[in-house]
Amino acid sequence: SYGAFFLPKVSGSFVLSQTPFWQSFAPGVSTLRFRAAYGTTGRSPLPGASLATYSPISYITPTGGFAPGVVQFSPGNPNLKPERGTEFEGGLDAGFLHDRIGLELTYFNKKTNDLLLLNPIPPSLGYTSLPYVNAGSVDNSGFEFTVRATPVAARDVQWDAAFTGNTLKNN
């Protein structure tokens, strides 16, 4: 019953190393770029997730014949809302010695509200599928980095090496 929703995003970058000021200021730094992005994400509940549903099944009658029947499939959840998140990401990319050595750094922070998760229910209730619930919110933040190098760059051979890592904090 929520219909469509708007999920805007904006991003940009600035390459400082392409400005005349920078080229005369730091000739050993061949690339220096700053970047940032802000946006929203979302996920709608599956169609029918709010409805109590049943599944067709055949059963054997006392006389040994087959008859149509139904079993409970999902109790549904009429209070479901879409999952929504907002995220900020910022970082820089730097290259040194004509980009033979490079560094990429990124910081991110994302908050998701009305997180959609399956709710475990007792099997004794007789449902064959778990209902979705809005389980609360989650915060994700961290850093990502990459250090790269090209130790060998010959006419017939090039050797590239990279080391990456990250941190992640979830609440």
PDB file of C-alpha atoms in Angstrom:
ATOM      1  CA  SER A   1       0.000   0.000   0.000  1.00  0.00           C
ATOM      2  CA  TYR A   2       3.039   2.324  -0.079  1.00  0.00           C
ATOM      3  CA  GLY A   3       3.354   2.530  -3.852  1.00  0.00           C
ATOM      4  CA  ALA A   4       6.430   4.097  -5.424  1.00  0.00           C
ATOM      5  CA  PHE A   5       8.945   6.133  -3.468  1.00  0.00           C
ATOM      6  CA  PHE A   6      11.706   8.521  -4.528  1.00  0.00           C
ATOM      7  CA  LEU A   7      15.377   7.547  -3.936  1.00  0.00           C
ATOM      8  CA  PRO A   8      17.636  10.492  -4.866  1.00  0.00           C
ATOM      9  CA  LYS A   9      21.417  10.357  -5.173  1.00  0.00           C
ATOM     10  CA  VAL A  10      24.061  12.993  -5.819  1.00  0.00           C
ATOM     11  CA  SER A  11      27.782  12.517  -6.328  1.00  0.00           C
ATOM     12  CA  GLY A  12      30.732  14.493  -7.526  1.00  0.00           C
ATOM     13  CA  SER A  13      34.476  14.611  -7.710  1.00  0.00           C
ATOM     14  CA  PHE A  14      37.138  17.242  -8.111  1.00  0.00           C
ATOM     15  CA  VAL A  15      40.498  16.460  -9.711  1.00  0.00           C
ATOM     16  CA  LEU A  16      42.814  18.916  -8.011  1.00  0.00           C
ATOM     17  CA  SER A  17      45.830  17.602  -9.898  1.00  0.00           C
ATOM     18  CA  GLN A  18      44.414  18.946 -13.192  1.00  0.00           C
ATOM     19  CA  THR A  19      44.384  22.536 -12.000  1.00  0.00           C
ATOM     20  CA  PRO A  20      47.244  24.843 -13.051  1.00  0.00           C
ATOM     21  CA  PHE A  21      47.915  25.658  -9.391  1.00  0.00           C
ATOM     22  CA  TRP A  22      48.521  22.023  -8.461  1.00  0.00           C
ATOM     23  CA  GLN A  23      50.722  21.180 -11.444  1.00  0.00           C
ATOM     24  CA  SER A  24      53.207  23.847 -10.379  1.00  0.00           C
ATOM     25  CA  PHE A  25      52.775  23.185  -6.639  1.00  0.00           C
ATOM     26  CA  ALA A  26      53.332  19.395  -6.381  1.00  0.00           C
ATOM     27  CA  PRO A  27      54.828  17.876  -9.546  1.00  0.00           C
ATOM     28  CA  GLY A  28      55.538  14.515  -7.819  1.00  0.00           C
ATOM     29  CA  VAL A  29      51.826  13.921  -7.219  1.00  0.00           C
ATOM     30  CA  SER A  30      50.505  13.009 -10.666  1.00  0.00           C
ATOM     31  CA  THR A  31      46.872  12.447  -9.608  1.00  0.00           C
ATOM     32  CA  LEU A  32      44.844  13.850  -6.719  1.00  0.00           C
ATOM     33  CA  ARG A  33      41.079  13.503  -6.825  1.00  0.00           C
ATOM     34  CA  PHE A  34      38.519  14.116  -4.080  1.00  0.00           C
ATOM     35  CA  ARG A  35      35.113  12.438  -4.349  1.00  0.00           C
ATOM     36  CA  ALA A  36      31.884  12.361  -2.368  1.00  0.00           C
ATOM     37  CA  ALA A  37      28.419  10.873  -2.752  1.00  0.00           C
ATOM     38  CA  TYR A  38      25.167  10.996  -0.819  1.00  0.00           C
ATOM     39  CA  GLY A  39      22.126   8.947  -1.623  1.00  0.00           C
ATOM     40  CA  THR A  40      19.156   6.990  -0.449  1.00  0.00           C
ATOM     41  CA  THR A  41      18.323   3.340  -0.947  1.00  0.00           C
ATOM     42  CA  GLY A  42      15.145   1.402  -0.464  1.00  0.00           C
ATOM     43  CA  ARG A  43      13.585  -2.000  -0.684  1.00  0.00           C
ATOM     44  CA  SER A  44       9.890  -2.751  -0.821  1.00  0.00           C
ATOM     45  CA  PRO A  45       8.436  -5.817   0.878  1.00  0.00           C
ATOM     46  CA  LEU A  46       7.716  -8.689  -1.494  1.00  0.00           C
ATOM     47  CA  PRO A  47       4.281  -8.606  -3.137  1.00  0.00           C
ATOM     48  CA  GLY A  48       1.757 -10.226  -0.832  1.00  0.00           C
ATOM     49  CA  ALA A  49       4.070 -10.115   2.220  1.00  0.00           C
ATOM     50  CA  SER A  50       1.407  -8.231   4.179  1.00  0.00           C
ATOM     51  CA  LEU A  51      -1.322 -10.802   3.447  1.00  0.00           C
ATOM     52  CA  ALA A  52      -2.189 -14.032   5.224  1.00  0.00           C
ATOM     53  CA  THR A  53      -1.847 -16.660   2.502  1.00  0.00           C
ATOM     54  CA  TYR A  54      -2.684 -20.309   1.979  1.00  0.00           C
ATOM     55  CA  SER A  55      -1.225 -22.973  -0.271  1.00  0.00           C
ATOM     56  CA  PRO A  56      -3.182 -25.662  -2.140  1.00  0.00           C
ATOM     57  CA  ILE A  57      -2.520 -29.261  -1.194  1.00  0.00           C
ATOM     58  CA  SER A  58      -4.199 -32.566  -1.917  1.00  0.00           C
ATOM     59  CA  TYR A  59      -5.070 -34.927   0.899  1.00  0.00           C
ATOM     60  CA  ILE A  60      -6.210 -38.525   1.094  1.00  0.00           C
ATOM     61  CA  THR A  61      -9.815 -39.071   2.117  1.00  0.00           C
ATOM     62  CA  PRO A  62     -10.848 -41.859   4.512  1.00  0.00           C
ATOM     63  CA  THR A  63     -11.983 -43.920   1.517  1.00  0.00           C
ATOM     64  CA  GLY A  64      -8.532 -43.665  -0.138  1.00  0.00           C
ATOM     65  CA  GLY A  65      -9.350 -40.990  -2.703  1.00  0.00           C
ATOM     66  CA  PHE A  66      -7.763 -37.587  -3.191  1.00  0.00           C
ATOM     67  CA  ALA A  67      -9.460 -34.270  -2.435  1.00  0.00           C
ATOM     68  CA  PRO A  68      -8.346 -30.656  -2.732  1.00  0.00           C
ATOM     69  CA  GLY A  69      -7.426 -28.749   0.389  1.00  0.00           C
ATOM     70  CA  VAL A  70      -5.344 -25.867   1.699  1.00  0.00           C
ATOM     71  CA  VAL A  71      -2.675 -25.340   4.346  1.00  0.00           C
ATOM     72  CA  GLN A  72      -1.559 -22.121   5.982  1.00  0.00           C
ATOM     73  CA  PHE A  73       1.367 -20.648   4.063  1.00  0.00           C
ATOM     74  CA  SER A  74       2.228 -17.308   5.701  1.00  0.00           C
ATOM     75  CA  PRO A  75       0.549 -15.280   8.457  1.00  0.00           C
ATOM     76  CA  GLY A  76       1.535 -12.050   6.634  1.00  0.00           C
ATOM     77  CA  ASN A  77       2.195  -8.730   8.316  1.00  0.00           C
ATOM     78  CA  PRO A  78      -0.218  -5.870   7.501  1.00  0.00           C
ATOM     79  CA  ASN A  79       2.061  -3.332   9.279  1.00  0.00           C
ATOM     80  CA  LEU A  80       5.030  -3.679   6.888  1.00  0.00           C
ATOM     81  CA  LYS A  81       6.796  -0.553   5.638  1.00  0.00           C
ATOM     82  CA  PRO A  82       9.498  -0.263   2.992  1.00  0.00           C
ATOM     83  CA  GLU A  83      13.124  -0.469   4.107  1.00  0.00           C
ATOM     84  CA  ARG A  84      14.936   2.858   3.603  1.00  0.00           C
ATOM     85  CA  GLY A  85      18.544   3.863   3.935  1.00  0.00           C
ATOM     86  CA  THR A  86      20.771   6.895   3.558  1.00  0.00           C
ATOM     87  CA  GLU A  87      24.479   6.741   2.831  1.00  0.00           C
ATOM     88  CA  PHE A  88      27.398   9.152   2.681  1.00  0.00           C
ATOM     89  CA  GLU A  89      30.673   8.167   1.062  1.00  0.00           C
ATOM     90  CA  GLY A  90      33.789  10.271   0.650  1.00  0.00           C
ATOM     91  CA  GLY A  91      37.338   9.657  -0.331  1.00  0.00           C
ATOM     92  CA  LEU A  92      40.406  10.501  -2.298  1.00  0.00           C
ATOM     93  CA  ASP A  93      42.528   8.925  -4.997  1.00  0.00           C
ATOM     94  CA  ALA A  94      46.199   9.809  -5.292  1.00  0.00           C
ATOM     95  CA  GLY A  95      48.868   8.757  -7.751  1.00  0.00           C
ATOM     96  CA  PHE A  96      52.581   9.350  -7.416  1.00  0.00           C
ATOM     97  CA  LEU A  97      55.552   9.086  -9.804  1.00  0.00           C
ATOM     98  CA  HIS A  98      53.408   9.178 -12.953  1.00  0.00           C
ATOM     99  CA  ASP A  99      50.835   6.879 -11.291  1.00  0.00           C
ATOM    100  CA  ARG A 100      53.344   4.065 -10.694  1.00  0.00           C
ATOM    101  CA  ILE A 101      52.289   4.202  -7.014  1.00  0.00           C
ATOM    102  CA  GLY A 102      48.732   4.914  -5.935  1.00  0.00           C
ATOM    103  CA  LEU A 103      46.514   5.239  -2.905  1.00  0.00           C
ATOM    104  CA  GLU A 104      42.716   5.122  -2.637  1.00  0.00           C
ATOM    105  CA  LEU A 105      40.955   5.962   0.627  1.00  0.00           C
ATOM    106  CA  THR A 106      37.187   5.799   1.212  1.00  0.00           C
ATOM    107  CA  TYR A 107      35.008   6.466   4.263  1.00  0.00           C
ATOM    108  CA  PHE A 108      31.359   5.372   4.278  1.00  0.00           C
ATOM    109  CA  ASN A 109      28.445   5.710   6.671  1.00  0.00           C
ATOM    110  CA  LYS A 110      25.056   4.124   5.982  1.00  0.00           C
ATOM    111  CA  LYS A 111      21.936   4.037   8.146  1.00  0.00           C
ATOM    112  CA  THR A 112      19.037   1.738   7.253  1.00  0.00           C
ATOM    113  CA  ASN A 113      15.623   2.146   8.907  1.00  0.00           C
ATOM    114  CA  ASP A 114      12.714  -0.323   8.976  1.00  0.00           C
ATOM    115  CA  LEU A 115      15.055  -3.189   8.096  1.00  0.00           C
ATOM    116  CA  LEU A 116      13.118  -6.040   6.438  1.00  0.00           C
ATOM    117  CA  LEU A 117      13.920  -9.432   7.955  1.00  0.00           C
ATOM    118  CA  LEU A 118      12.173 -12.795   8.204  1.00  0.00           C
ATOM    119  CA  ASN A 119      10.637 -13.352  11.635  1.00  0.00           C
ATOM    120  CA  PRO A 120      11.123 -16.876  13.007  1.00  0.00           C
ATOM    121  CA  ILE A 121       7.862 -18.273  14.346  1.00  0.00           C
ATOM    122  CA  PRO A 122       7.175 -21.591  16.095  1.00  0.00           C
ATOM    123  CA  PRO A 123       6.565 -24.490  13.674  1.00  0.00           C
ATOM    124  CA  SER A 124       3.615 -25.512  15.843  1.00  0.00           C
ATOM    125  CA  LEU A 125       1.648 -22.582  14.400  1.00  0.00           C
ATOM    126  CA  GLY A 126       1.389 -24.571  11.165  1.00  0.00           C
ATOM    127  CA  TYR A 127       2.741 -21.988   8.720  1.00  0.00           C
ATOM    128  CA  THR A 128       5.127 -23.175   6.004  1.00  0.00           C
ATOM    129  CA  SER A 129       6.655 -19.708   5.348  1.00  0.00           C
ATOM    130  CA  LEU A 130       8.055 -17.094   7.718  1.00  0.00           C
ATOM    131  CA  PRO A 131       6.569 -13.578   7.777  1.00  0.00           C
ATOM    132  CA  TYR A 132       8.565 -10.396   7.179  1.00  0.00           C
ATOM    133  CA  VAL A 133       8.893  -7.748   9.899  1.00  0.00           C
ATOM    134  CA  ASN A 134      10.437  -4.287  10.120  1.00  0.00           C
ATOM    135  CA  ALA A 135      13.166  -5.220  12.580  1.00  0.00           C
ATOM    136  CA  GLY A 136      14.557  -1.792  13.438  1.00  0.00           C
ATOM    137  CA  SER A 137      17.614   0.013  12.130  1.00  0.00           C
ATOM    138  CA  VAL A 138      21.246  -0.730  11.416  1.00  0.00           C
ATOM    139  CA  ASP A 139      24.254   1.597  11.127  1.00  0.00           C
ATOM    140  CA  ASN A 140      27.219   0.578   8.949  1.00  0.00           C
ATOM    141  CA  SER A 141      30.397   2.627   8.771  1.00  0.00           C
ATOM    142  CA  GLY A 142      34.003   2.056   7.944  1.00  0.00           C
ATOM    143  CA  PHE A 143      37.054   2.740   5.853  1.00  0.00           C
ATOM    144  CA  GLU A 144      38.352   1.071   2.714  1.00  0.00           C
ATOM    145  CA  PHE A 145      41.836   1.480   1.302  1.00  0.00           C
ATOM    146  CA  THR A 146      43.921   0.285  -1.611  1.00  0.00           C
ATOM    147  CA  VAL A 147      47.641   0.751  -2.075  1.00  0.00           C
ATOM    148  CA  ARG A 148      48.784  -0.097  -5.580  1.00  0.00           C
ATOM    149  CA  ALA A 149      52.098  -0.099  -7.388  1.00  0.00           C
ATOM    150  CA  THR A 150      53.587  -0.942 -10.748  1.00  0.00           C
ATOM    151  CA  PRO A 151      57.125  -2.056  -9.855  1.00  0.00           C
ATOM    152  CA  VAL A 152      57.908  -3.198 -13.428  1.00  0.00           C
ATOM    153  CA  ALA A 153      56.645  -1.456 -16.559  1.00  0.00           C
ATOM    154  CA  ALA A 154      58.610  -2.604 -19.605  1.00  0.00           C
ATOM    155  CA  ARG A 155      57.592  -2.829 -23.249  1.00  0.00           C
ATOM    156  CA  ASP A 156      56.644  -6.531 -23.051  1.00  0.00           C
ATOM    157  CA  VAL A 157      55.983  -6.962 -19.324  1.00  0.00           C
ATOM    158  CA  GLN A 158      54.040  -5.063 -16.701  1.00  0.00           C
ATOM    159  CA  TRP A 159      53.706  -6.109 -13.078  1.00  0.00           C
ATOM    160  CA  ASP A 160      50.932  -4.554 -11.007  1.00  0.00           C
ATOM    161  CA  ALA A 161      50.512  -5.185  -7.296  1.00  0.00           C
ATOM    162  CA  ALA A 162      47.760  -4.072  -4.928  1.00  0.00           C
ATOM    163  CA  PHE A 163      47.048  -4.348  -1.223  1.00  0.00           C
ATOM    164  CA  THR A 164      43.510  -3.697  -0.006  1.00  0.00           C
ATOM    165  CA  GLY A 165      41.809  -3.645   3.356  1.00  0.00           C
ATOM    166  CA  ASN A 166      38.805  -2.290   5.156  1.00  0.00           C
ATOM    167  CA  THR A 167      37.125  -1.809   8.479  1.00  0.00           C
ATOM    168  CA  LEU A 168      33.433  -2.293   9.171  1.00  0.00           C
ATOM    169  CA  LYS A 169      31.403  -1.339  12.210  1.00  0.00           C
ATOM    170  CA  ASN A 170      27.763  -2.443  12.465  1.00  0.00           C
ATOM    171  CA  ASN A 171      25.285  -1.412  15.148  1.00  0.00           C
TER     172      ASN A 171
END
